[in-house]
Amino acid sequence: MEHINAIILAAGKGSRMNAAKPKVLQVLSDKTLLGHVLTQAQALCSQVFVVVGFGGDQVRHFFKDDSIHWVGQAEQLGTGHAVQQAMPHIDDDSISLVLYGDVPLIEQSTLEKLTAQVQKSGVALLSVILENPTGYGRIIRQNNQIQAIVEQKDASIEQLKICEVNTGVMAVDSGLLRSYLSKLDSNNTQGEFYLTDIIAMAVGTGKTIASVIVENECEVAGVNDKIQLATLERAFQKNQASQFMQQGLMLRDPARFDCRGNLSFGQDCEIDVNVVLEGDVSIGNNTTIAPNCIIRNTKIGDNVVILPNSLIEDAVIGDGAFIGPFARIRPESKIGNNVKIGNFVEVKKSTIGKGSKISHLSYVGDTVMGEEVNIGAGVITCNYDGVNKHQTTIGDGAFIGSDTQLVAPVVIGKNALIGAGSTITKNAPDNALTLSRAKQSSLKKGIKNHD
């Protein structure tokens, strides 16, 4: 394929966003608007130029990508002027693909079709047919051939009836583009240099304008305010949800599901309403996620049940685990196979061994827990001394009675029994009862009392 340069126009302030940061840094799903465009451009083009103006330093700092060529546009004098800023860095023997930093859902397949047309005619234009074309430049055709683009404010009454509109996206032989740009003027109602004027110039020199009409209008929709951003977010999520369901994922209501990242899943998985997945999430076979859960950067095994209102982030959930409701699994936690993490339980930076149970109202942090451990209601690990975090180790088969505090660093032995209501500050031996309260007449031999 001929050498392709992407020129992404991202210099606008986006005042209708009513936001401090530049419009192209607004987020759709898991990426900024400009990030979506860059993904497609970098996959197709050998060089990517981004024209920035308002907040340009913010935009550069956000991406920190050495492969991007940043070009400044100090004055916003129109799209033609913006493209001119990139041309000194572009060879004539190439294709220039003009994209927009606030048009995030453009597909690579569409751009491939468009650039392929340039070799035939030198100029290829992407258009779309809208039921309501108000505000867009109209495509003027004669004998089905594109003759010009007329902006809304410059269009006649007859031209305003045309429903085929310019998307702004075009691919042009770079040598031709340089020649046309040098002839632009600002003799229009806006007093700007319109990139679209090069179409009439090309026609005037005998060029036939190649045309690609995009079918999905969301693919070429721009974002100017928060309403349009939300509209495209839903379109993006609806498209993802449809793809997932076609691949076998059961979504109880695809309109109430968000995936803001990458999702992989096995067979017979079900996700209920208002679940949000972020980052990289993988789900095994026959796993169910109940309503109102947020799961971020997590690997979930087979036959897992996640009950409502649970938050899981940067964790690994083993096969057969049972999580929630109202559970919080914090980063660097590894939940073993067949573990139960019950209601109002928080686990942080801990490994929970196979078959262990933390059923109610507990906090377990910086802990290595063995297999078949039972943690009673209200148990907490006191892992922070005000300066440093310390580790708690709990051996296989241990039973921690309700309302117990384990003051780290501390080791609870295998098959140890910790009496309810204890505050354990010293290591507890294997196979023995340990508690910290007054002796009772029913206590038997082998008890170690911390008092």
CSV table of C-alpha atoms in Angstrom, one decimal:
chain,number,residue,atom,x,y,z
A,1,MET,CA,0.0,0.0,0.0
A,2,GLU,CA,1.2,3.5,-0.7
A,3,HIS,CA,2.6,5.5,2.2
A,4,ILE,CA,-0.3,7.0,4.2
A,5,ASN,CA,-0.2,10.0,6.5
A,6,ALA,CA,-3.0,10.6,9.0
A,7,ILE,CA,-3.7,14.3,9.7
A,8,ILE,CA,-5.9,14.5,12.8
A,9,LEU,CA,-7.5,17.9,13.4
A,10,ALA,CA,-7.7,18.4,17.2
A,11,ALA,CA,-7.2,22.1,17.7
A,12,GLY,CA,-10.7,23.2,18.7
A,13,LYS,CA,-11.6,24.4,22.2
A,14,GLY,CA,-14.9,22.7,22.4
A,15,SER,CA,-16.6,25.4,24.4
A,16,ARG,CA,-19.9,23.7,24.3
A,17,MET,CA,-18.4,20.9,26.5
A,18,ASN,CA,-18.2,23.5,29.4
A,19,ALA,CA,-15.1,21.7,30.6
A,20,ALA,CA,-11.6,22.9,31.5
A,21,LYS,CA,-9.8,20.2,29.5
A,22,PRO,CA,-9.8,20.1,25.7
A,23,LYS,CA,-12.7,18.4,24.0
A,24,VAL,CA,-10.5,15.7,22.5
A,25,LEU,CA,-9.6,14.5,26.0
A,26,GLN,CA,-13.2,13.8,27.0
A,27,VAL,CA,-13.7,10.1,27.6
A,28,LEU,CA,-15.9,7.6,25.7
A,29,SER,CA,-15.8,4.1,27.1
A,30,ASP,CA,-12.2,3.5,28.1
A,31,LYS,CA,-10.5,6.0,25.8
A,32,THR,CA,-10.4,9.7,25.1
A,33,LEU,CA,-12.1,10.8,21.9
A,34,LEU,CA,-8.7,11.4,20.3
A,35,GLY,CA,-7.5,8.1,21.7
A,36,HIS,CA,-10.2,6.3,19.7
A,37,VAL,CA,-9.1,8.0,16.5
A,38,LEU,CA,-5.4,7.4,17.1
A,39,THR,CA,-6.1,3.7,17.5
A,40,GLN,CA,-7.5,3.5,14.0
A,41,ALA,CA,-5.0,5.9,12.5
A,42,GLN,CA,-1.9,4.1,13.9
A,43,ALA,CA,-3.2,0.7,12.7
A,44,LEU,CA,-3.5,2.0,9.1
A,45,CYS,CA,-1.0,4.8,8.6
A,46,SER,CA,2.8,5.0,8.7
A,47,GLN,CA,2.8,8.5,10.1
A,48,VAL,CA,0.3,10.3,12.3
A,49,PHE,CA,0.2,14.1,12.6
A,50,VAL,CA,-2.1,15.6,15.3
A,51,VAL,CA,-2.9,19.3,14.9
A,52,VAL,CA,-3.4,20.9,18.3
A,53,GLY,CA,-4.4,24.4,19.4
A,54,PHE,CA,-6.3,25.0,22.6
A,55,GLY,CA,-4.9,23.0,25.5
A,56,GLY,CA,-2.2,21.5,23.2
A,57,ASP,CA,0.2,21.0,26.0
A,58,GLN,CA,-2.4,19.1,27.9
A,59,VAL,CA,-3.1,16.8,24.9
A,60,ARG,CA,0.6,16.1,24.3
A,61,HIS,CA,1.2,15.4,28.0
A,62,PHE,CA,-1.7,13.0,28.2
A,63,PHE,CA,-0.5,10.8,25.3
A,64,LYS,CA,3.2,10.9,25.7
A,65,ASP,CA,3.6,8.9,22.5
A,66,ASP,CA,6.8,9.4,20.6
A,67,SER,CA,5.3,8.1,17.4
A,68,ILE,CA,2.9,11.0,17.2
A,69,HIS,CA,4.0,14.1,15.3
A,70,TRP,CA,2.5,17.1,17.1
A,71,VAL,CA,1.7,20.2,15.0
A,72,GLY,CA,0.6,23.5,16.5
A,73,GLN,CA,-2.2,25.7,15.1
A,74,ALA,CA,-1.8,29.0,16.9
A,75,GLU,CA,-4.9,30.6,15.3
A,76,GLN,CA,-8.0,28.6,14.4
A,77,LEU,CA,-8.6,29.9,10.8
A,78,GLY,CA,-10.5,26.9,9.6
A,79,THR,CA,-10.0,23.3,8.6
A,80,GLY,CA,-8.0,24.1,5.5
A,81,HIS,CA,-5.6,26.2,7.6
A,82,ALA,CA,-5.3,23.4,10.1
A,83,VAL,CA,-4.3,20.9,7.4
A,84,GLN,CA,-1.8,23.4,6.0
A,85,GLN,CA,0.1,23.2,9.3
A,86,ALA,CA,1.0,19.6,8.8
A,87,MET,CA,1.9,19.7,5.1
A,88,PRO,CA,5.6,20.9,5.5
A,89,HIS,CA,6.3,17.5,7.1
A,90,ILE,CA,4.6,15.4,4.4
A,91,ASP,CA,6.1,14.1,1.1
A,92,ASP,CA,4.2,14.6,-2.1
A,93,ASP,CA,4.5,10.9,-3.0
A,94,SER,CA,2.0,9.8,-0.4
A,95,ILE,CA,-1.7,9.8,0.6
A,96,SER,CA,-2.9,12.2,3.2
A,97,LEU,CA,-5.9,11.0,5.3
A,98,VAL,CA,-7.7,13.8,7.1
A,99,LEU,CA,-9.4,12.8,10.3
A,100,TYR,CA,-11.0,14.6,13.3
A,101,GLY,CA,-10.1,14.2,16.9
A,102,ASP,CA,-13.8,14.5,18.0
A,103,VAL,CA,-15.1,11.8,15.6
A,104,PRO,CA,-14.3,8.7,17.7
A,105,LEU,CA,-16.1,5.8,16.2
A,106,ILE,CA,-14.7,5.8,12.7
A,107,GLU,CA,-13.9,2.2,11.6
A,108,GLN,CA,-10.6,1.0,10.2
A,109,SER,CA,-12.4,-0.9,7.4
A,110,THR,CA,-14.1,2.3,6.3
A,111,LEU,CA,-10.7,4.2,6.2
A,112,GLU,CA,-9.2,1.3,4.2
A,113,LYS,CA,-12.0,1.6,1.6
A,114,LEU,CA,-11.5,5.4,1.4
A,115,THR,CA,-7.7,5.3,1.0
A,116,ALA,CA,-8.0,2.6,-1.6
A,117,GLN,CA,-10.0,5.0,-3.8
A,118,VAL,CA,-7.2,7.6,-3.9
A,119,GLN,CA,-5.1,5.6,-6.3
A,120,LYS,CA,-8.0,5.8,-8.9
A,121,SER,CA,-8.8,9.5,-8.7
A,122,GLY,CA,-6.4,11.3,-6.4
A,123,VAL,CA,-9.3,12.5,-4.1
A,124,ALA,CA,-11.7,10.4,-2.1
A,125,LEU,CA,-14.4,11.8,0.1
A,126,LEU,CA,-16.4,10.1,2.9
A,127,SER,CA,-20.1,11.1,3.1
A,128,VAL,CA,-23.2,10.0,4.9
A,129,ILE,CA,-26.9,10.3,4.1
A,130,LEU,CA,-28.9,11.9,7.1
A,131,GLU,CA,-32.6,12.2,7.6
A,132,ASN,CA,-31.9,15.6,9.1
A,133,PRO,CA,-28.9,17.1,7.5
A,134,THR,CA,-29.2,20.5,9.2
A,135,GLY,CA,-25.8,22.0,10.1
A,136,TYR,CA,-23.7,19.9,7.7
A,137,GLY,CA,-22.1,20.8,4.4
A,138,ARG,CA,-24.1,19.4,1.5
A,139,ILE,CA,-22.6,17.1,-1.2
A,140,ILE,CA,-23.4,18.6,-4.6
A,141,ARG,CA,-23.6,16.1,-7.4
A,142,GLN,CA,-24.2,16.3,-11.1
A,143,ASN,CA,-24.8,13.1,-13.1
A,144,ASN,CA,-24.0,11.3,-9.8
A,145,GLN,CA,-20.5,12.8,-9.8
A,146,ILE,CA,-19.5,15.0,-6.8
A,147,GLN,CA,-19.0,18.6,-8.0
A,148,ALA,CA,-18.6,20.5,-4.7
A,149,ILE,CA,-19.4,20.8,-1.0
A,150,VAL,CA,-21.5,23.7,0.1
A,151,GLU,CA,-21.5,24.6,3.8
A,152,GLN,CA,-24.9,25.1,5.5
A,153,LYS,CA,-24.5,28.9,5.9
A,154,ASP,CA,-23.5,29.3,2.2
A,155,ALA,CA,-26.1,26.9,0.7
A,156,SER,CA,-29.2,27.9,-1.3
A,157,ILE,CA,-32.7,26.8,-0.5
A,158,GLU,CA,-32.5,24.0,-3.0
A,159,GLN,CA,-29.1,22.9,-1.8
A,160,LEU,CA,-30.4,22.7,1.8
A,161,LYS,CA,-32.8,20.0,0.7
A,162,ILE,CA,-29.9,17.6,0.0
A,163,CYS,CA,-29.5,14.8,2.5
A,164,GLU,CA,-26.1,13.6,1.5
A,165,VAL,CA,-23.6,15.5,3.7
A,166,ASN,CA,-19.9,15.8,4.1
A,167,THR,CA,-18.3,14.0,7.1
A,168,GLY,CA,-15.1,16.0,6.8
A,169,VAL,CA,-13.0,12.8,6.4
A,170,MET,CA,-11.1,12.6,3.1
A,171,ALA,CA,-8.1,11.0,1.6
A,172,VAL,CA,-6.1,12.9,-1.0
A,173,ASP,CA,-2.9,12.5,-3.0
A,174,SER,CA,-0.5,14.6,-0.9
A,175,GLY,CA,1.0,16.5,-3.9
A,176,LEU,CA,-2.5,17.5,-5.1
A,177,LEU,CA,-3.5,18.4,-1.6
A,178,ARG,CA,-0.5,20.8,-1.2
A,179,SER,CA,-1.4,22.4,-4.5
A,180,TYR,CA,-5.0,22.9,-3.6
A,181,LEU,CA,-4.3,24.2,-0.1
A,182,SER,CA,-2.1,26.9,-1.5
A,183,LYS,CA,-5.0,28.3,-3.5
A,184,LEU,CA,-7.6,28.5,-0.7
A,185,ASP,CA,-9.2,31.8,0.3
A,186,SER,CA,-11.4,32.9,3.1
A,187,ASN,CA,-14.1,34.5,1.0
A,188,ASN,CA,-17.1,33.0,2.8
A,189,THR,CA,-19.5,33.9,5.6
A,190,GLN,CA,-17.2,32.5,8.3
A,191,GLY,CA,-14.1,34.1,7.0
A,192,GLU,CA,-12.3,30.8,7.2
A,193,PHE,CA,-10.2,28.6,5.0
A,194,TYR,CA,-12.5,25.7,4.2
A,195,LEU,CA,-10.8,22.3,3.5
A,196,THR,CA,-14.0,21.4,1.6
A,197,ASP,CA,-13.2,24.0,-1.1
A,198,ILE,CA,-10.5,21.7,-2.5
A,199,ILE,CA,-13.3,19.5,-3.9
A,200,ALA,CA,-14.5,22.1,-6.3
A,201,MET,CA,-10.8,22.8,-7.2
A,202,ALA,CA,-10.2,19.2,-8.0
A,203,VAL,CA,-13.3,19.1,-10.2
A,204,GLY,CA,-12.2,22.2,-11.9
A,205,THR,CA,-8.9,20.5,-12.9
A,206,GLY,CA,-10.8,17.5,-14.4
A,207,LYS,CA,-10.5,15.2,-11.4
A,208,THR,CA,-13.3,12.7,-10.6
A,209,ILE,CA,-14.0,12.7,-6.9
A,210,ALA,CA,-14.2,9.1,-5.5
A,211,SER,CA,-17.0,8.6,-3.0
A,212,VAL,CA,-17.5,6.2,-0.1
A,213,ILE,CA,-20.9,6.5,1.6
A,214,VAL,CA,-20.8,5.3,5.2
A,215,GLU,CA,-23.9,3.3,6.3
A,216,ASN,CA,-23.7,3.8,10.1
A,217,GLU,CA,-24.0,7.5,10.9
A,218,CYS,CA,-22.7,7.0,14.4
A,219,GLU,CA,-19.4,6.1,12.8
A,220,VAL,CA,-18.9,9.6,11.5
A,221,ALA,CA,-20.8,11.5,14.2
A,222,GLY,CA,-18.8,14.3,15.9
A,223,VAL,CA,-18.9,15.2,19.6
A,224,ASN,CA,-19.6,18.9,20.5
A,225,ASP,CA,-21.3,18.6,23.9
A,226,LYS,CA,-22.0,16.2,26.7
A,227,ILE,CA,-25.3,15.2,25.2
A,228,GLN,CA,-23.7,14.0,22.0
A,229,LEU,CA,-20.9,12.3,24.0
A,230,ALA,CA,-23.5,10.3,25.9
A,231,THR,CA,-25.4,9.5,22.7
A,232,LEU,CA,-22.2,8.0,21.2
A,233,GLU,CA,-21.4,6.2,24.4
A,234,ARG,CA,-24.7,4.3,24.2
A,235,ALA,CA,-24.2,3.6,20.5
A,236,PHE,CA,-20.7,2.2,21.3
A,237,GLN,CA,-22.0,0.1,24.2
A,238,LYS,CA,-24.9,-1.2,22.2
A,239,ASN,CA,-22.6,-2.3,19.4
A,240,GLN,CA,-20.3,-4.1,21.8
A,241,ALA,CA,-23.2,-5.8,23.6
A,242,SER,CA,-24.5,-7.1,20.3
A,243,GLN,CA,-21.1,-8.5,19.4
A,244,PHE,CA,-20.8,-10.2,22.8
A,245,MET,CA,-24.2,-11.8,22.6
A,246,GLN,CA,-23.5,-13.1,19.1
A,247,GLN,CA,-20.4,-14.7,20.6
A,248,GLY,CA,-22.6,-16.4,23.3
A,249,LEU,CA,-22.6,-14.1,26.3
A,250,MET,CA,-26.0,-13.8,27.9
A,251,LEU,CA,-26.8,-10.2,28.8
A,252,ARG,CA,-30.1,-9.8,30.6
A,253,ASP,CA,-30.6,-6.3,29.2
A,254,PRO,CA,-27.9,-5.1,26.7
A,255,ALA,CA,-29.1,-1.5,27.1
A,256,ARG,CA,-28.0,-1.6,30.8
A,257,PHE,CA,-24.5,-3.0,30.3
A,258,ASP,CA,-21.1,-1.2,30.0
A,259,CYS,CA,-17.8,-2.7,29.0
A,260,ARG,CA,-15.1,0.0,29.2
A,261,GLY,CA,-12.1,-2.1,28.2
A,262,ASN,CA,-11.5,-5.6,26.9
A,263,LEU,CA,-13.7,-8.6,27.8
A,264,SER,CA,-13.1,-12.3,27.1
A,265,PHE,CA,-15.5,-15.0,28.3
A,266,GLY,CA,-16.3,-18.7,28.1
A,267,GLN,CA,-19.5,-20.6,27.5
A,268,ASP,CA,-22.8,-20.2,29.4
A,269,CYS,CA,-21.9,-16.9,31.2
A,270,GLU,CA,-24.7,-14.6,32.3
A,271,ILE,CA,-24.5,-10.9,33.2
A,272,ASP,CA,-27.4,-9.1,34.7
A,273,VAL,CA,-28.3,-5.4,34.5
A,274,ASN,CA,-26.1,-2.4,35.4
A,275,VAL,CA,-22.9,-4.3,35.4
A,276,VAL,CA,-19.8,-2.2,34.5
A,277,LEU,CA,-16.6,-3.9,33.3
A,278,GLU,CA,-13.5,-1.8,33.1
A,279,GLY,CA,-9.9,-2.5,31.9
A,280,ASP,CA,-9.1,-6.1,31.1
A,281,VAL,CA,-11.6,-8.6,32.3
A,282,SER,CA,-11.8,-12.3,31.6
A,283,ILE,CA,-14.6,-14.7,32.6
A,284,GLY,CA,-14.5,-18.5,32.6
A,285,ASN,CA,-17.3,-20.9,31.8
A,286,ASN,CA,-20.7,-21.0,33.5
A,287,THR,CA,-20.2,-17.8,35.6
A,288,THR,CA,-22.9,-15.5,36.7
A,289,ILE,CA,-22.7,-11.8,37.6
A,290,ALA,CA,-25.7,-10.3,39.3
A,291,PRO,CA,-26.9,-6.7,39.0
A,292,ASN,CA,-25.0,-3.5,40.0
A,293,CYS,CA,-21.5,-5.0,40.1
A,294,ILE,CA,-18.3,-3.2,39.0
A,295,ILE,CA,-15.4,-5.4,37.9
A,296,ARG,CA,-12.1,-3.9,36.9
A,297,ASN,CA,-8.9,-5.7,35.6
A,298,THR,CA,-9.9,-9.0,37.0
A,299,LYS,CA,-9.6,-12.7,36.0
A,300,ILE,CA,-12.7,-14.7,37.0
A,301,GLY,CA,-12.7,-18.5,36.8
A,302,ASP,CA,-15.3,-21.1,36.0
A,303,ASN,CA,-18.6,-21.6,37.9
A,304,VAL,CA,-18.3,-18.4,39.8
A,305,VAL,CA,-21.3,-16.6,41.3
A,306,ILE,CA,-21.0,-12.9,42.0
A,307,LEU,CA,-23.9,-11.5,43.8
A,308,PRO,CA,-25.4,-7.9,43.6
A,309,ASN,CA,-23.5,-4.7,44.4
A,310,SER,CA,-20.0,-6.2,44.5
A,311,LEU,CA,-16.9,-4.3,43.6
A,312,ILE,CA,-13.9,-6.3,42.3
A,313,GLU,CA,-10.7,-4.7,41.1
A,314,ASP,CA,-7.2,-6.0,40.0
A,315,ALA,CA,-7.9,-9.4,41.4
A,316,VAL,CA,-8.0,-13.1,40.6
A,317,ILE,CA,-11.2,-15.1,41.4
A,318,GLY,CA,-10.8,-18.9,41.4
A,319,ASP,CA,-13.2,-21.5,40.1
A,320,GLY,CA,-16.4,-22.1,42.1
A,321,ALA,CA,-16.0,-18.9,44.2
A,322,PHE,CA,-19.0,-17.3,45.7
A,323,ILE,CA,-18.8,-13.5,46.1
A,324,GLY,CA,-21.1,-11.0,47.7
A,325,PRO,CA,-23.6,-9.4,47.9
A,326,PHE,CA,-22.0,-6.1,48.8
A,327,ALA,CA,-18.5,-7.5,48.7
A,328,ARG,CA,-15.4,-5.5,47.9
A,329,ILE,CA,-12.3,-7.3,46.5
A,330,ARG,CA,-9.4,-4.8,46.3
A,331,PRO,CA,-6.2,-4.9,44.2
A,332,GLU,CA,-3.7,-7.7,44.5
A,333,SER,CA,-6.2,-10.1,46.0
A,334,LYS,CA,-6.2,-13.8,44.9
A,335,ILE,CA,-9.4,-15.6,45.8
A,336,GLY,CA,-8.9,-19.4,45.7
A,337,ASN,CA,-11.2,-22.1,44.3
A,338,ASN,CA,-14.5,-22.6,46.1
A,339,VAL,CA,-14.0,-19.6,48.4
A,340,LYS,CA,-16.9,-17.8,49.9
A,341,ILE,CA,-16.6,-14.0,50.3
A,342,GLY,CA,-19.9,-12.9,51.9
A,343,ASN,CA,-21.9,-9.7,52.4
A,344,PHE,CA,-20.0,-6.6,53.5
A,345,VAL,CA,-16.7,-8.3,53.4
A,346,GLU,CA,-13.6,-6.4,52.2
A,347,VAL,CA,-10.4,-8.2,51.0
A,348,LYS,CA,-7.3,-6.2,50.2
A,349,LYS,CA,-3.9,-7.5,48.9
A,350,SER,CA,-4.6,-11.0,50.3
A,351,THR,CA,-4.4,-14.6,49.2
A,352,ILE,CA,-7.4,-16.7,50.3
A,353,GLY,CA,-6.9,-20.4,50.1
A,354,LYS,CA,-9.2,-23.0,48.6
A,355,GLY,CA,-12.5,-23.6,50.4
A,356,SER,CA,-12.1,-20.8,52.9
A,357,LYS,CA,-15.0,-18.8,54.1
A,358,ILE,CA,-15.3,-15.1,55.1
A,359,SER,CA,-19.1,-14.9,55.3
A,360,HIS,CA,-20.0,-11.6,57.0
A,361,LEU,CA,-18.9,-8.1,57.9
A,362,SER,CA,-15.1,-8.6,57.9
A,363,TYR,CA,-12.0,-6.9,56.7
A,364,VAL,CA,-9.0,-9.0,55.6
A,365,GLY,CA,-5.9,-7.0,54.4
A,366,ASP,CA,-2.3,-8.0,53.7
A,367,THR,CA,-3.1,-11.6,54.6
A,368,VAL,CA,-2.0,-15.0,53.5
A,369,MET,CA,-4.8,-17.4,54.4
A,370,GLY,CA,-4.6,-21.2,54.0
A,371,GLU,CA,-7.3,-23.6,52.9
A,372,GLU,CA,-10.6,-24.4,54.6
A,373,VAL,CA,-10.3,-21.5,57.0
A,374,ASN,CA,-13.4,-20.1,58.6
A,375,ILE,CA,-13.6,-16.4,59.5
A,376,GLY,CA,-16.4,-15.4,61.8
A,377,ALA,CA,-18.5,-12.3,61.5
A,378,GLY,CA,-16.9,-9.0,62.4
A,379,VAL,CA,-13.3,-10.3,62.2
A,380,ILE,CA,-10.7,-7.8,61.0
A,381,THR,CA,-7.0,-7.9,60.4
A,382,CYS,CA,-5.3,-4.8,61.9
A,383,ASN,CA,-2.6,-4.5,59.2
A,384,TYR,CA,-1.7,-0.8,59.6
A,385,ASP,CA,0.2,0.6,62.6
A,386,GLY,CA,-0.1,4.2,61.5
A,387,VAL,CA,3.2,4.1,59.6
A,388,ASN,CA,3.6,0.7,57.9
A,389,LYS,CA,1.5,-2.2,56.7
A,390,HIS,CA,2.1,-5.7,58.2
A,391,GLN,CA,1.1,-9.2,57.2
A,392,THR,CA,-1.2,-11.7,58.9
A,393,THR,CA,-0.7,-15.4,58.2
A,394,ILE,CA,-3.5,-17.9,58.9
A,395,GLY,CA,-2.8,-21.6,58.6
A,396,ASP,CA,-5.0,-24.3,57.0
A,397,GLY,CA,-8.1,-25.2,58.8
A,398,ALA,CA,-8.0,-22.3,61.3
A,399,PHE,CA,-11.3,-21.0,62.8
A,400,ILE,CA,-11.4,-17.4,63.8
A,401,GLY,CA,-14.3,-16.6,66.1
A,402,SER,CA,-16.6,-13.6,65.6
A,403,ASP,CA,-15.5,-10.1,66.5
A,404,THR,CA,-11.8,-10.9,66.6
A,405,GLN,CA,-9.0,-8.5,65.8
A,406,LEU,CA,-5.8,-10.0,64.5
A,407,VAL,CA,-3.0,-7.4,65.1
A,408,ALA,CA,-0.3,-7.8,62.5
A,409,PRO,CA,2.3,-9.0,62.2
A,410,VAL,CA,0.9,-12.2,63.5
A,411,VAL,CA,0.7,-15.9,62.6
A,412,ILE,CA,-2.3,-18.1,63.3
A,413,GLY,CA,-1.3,-21.8,63.2
A,414,LYS,CA,-2.9,-24.7,61.4
A,415,ASN,CA,-6.3,-25.8,62.8
A,416,ALA,CA,-6.0,-23.1,65.4
A,417,LEU,CA,-9.2,-21.9,67.2
A,418,ILE,CA,-9.5,-18.3,68.1
A,419,GLY,CA,-12.1,-17.5,70.7
A,420,ALA,CA,-14.8,-14.9,69.8
A,421,GLY,CA,-14.1,-11.4,70.8
A,422,SER,CA,-10.3,-11.8,71.1
A,423,THR,CA,-7.6,-9.3,70.2
A,424,ILE,CA,-4.6,-11.4,69.1
A,425,THR,CA,-1.3,-9.7,69.3
A,426,LYS,CA,1.0,-12.8,69.5
A,427,ASN,CA,1.3,-15.9,67.3
A,428,ALA,CA,-1.3,-18.5,67.9
A,429,PRO,CA,-0.1,-22.2,67.9
A,430,ASP,CA,-1.4,-25.0,65.8
A,431,ASN,CA,-4.2,-27.2,67.0
A,432,ALA,CA,-5.0,-25.1,70.1
A,433,LEU,CA,-7.6,-22.6,71.3
A,434,THR,CA,-6.3,-19.1,71.8
A,435,LEU,CA,-8.3,-16.2,73.2
A,436,SER,CA,-7.8,-12.9,75.1
A,437,ARG,CA,-10.4,-12.6,77.8
A,438,ALA,CA,-10.9,-13.7,81.4
A,439,LYS,CA,-10.6,-17.5,82.0
A,440,GLN,CA,-13.9,-19.4,82.2
A,441,SER,CA,-14.7,-22.5,84.2
A,442,SER,CA,-15.4,-24.4,81.0
A,443,LEU,CA,-11.9,-23.9,79.6
A,444,LYS,CA,-10.0,-27.1,79.0
A,445,LYS,CA,-6.4,-28.1,79.0
A,446,GLY,CA,-4.3,-26.9,76.0
A,447,ILE,CA,-5.8,-23.4,76.1
A,448,LYS,CA,-3.3,-20.5,75.7
A,449,ASN,CA,-4.7,-17.3,77.2
A,450,HIS,CA,-3.0,-14.0,76.1
A,451,ASP,CA,-3.9,-12.4,79.4
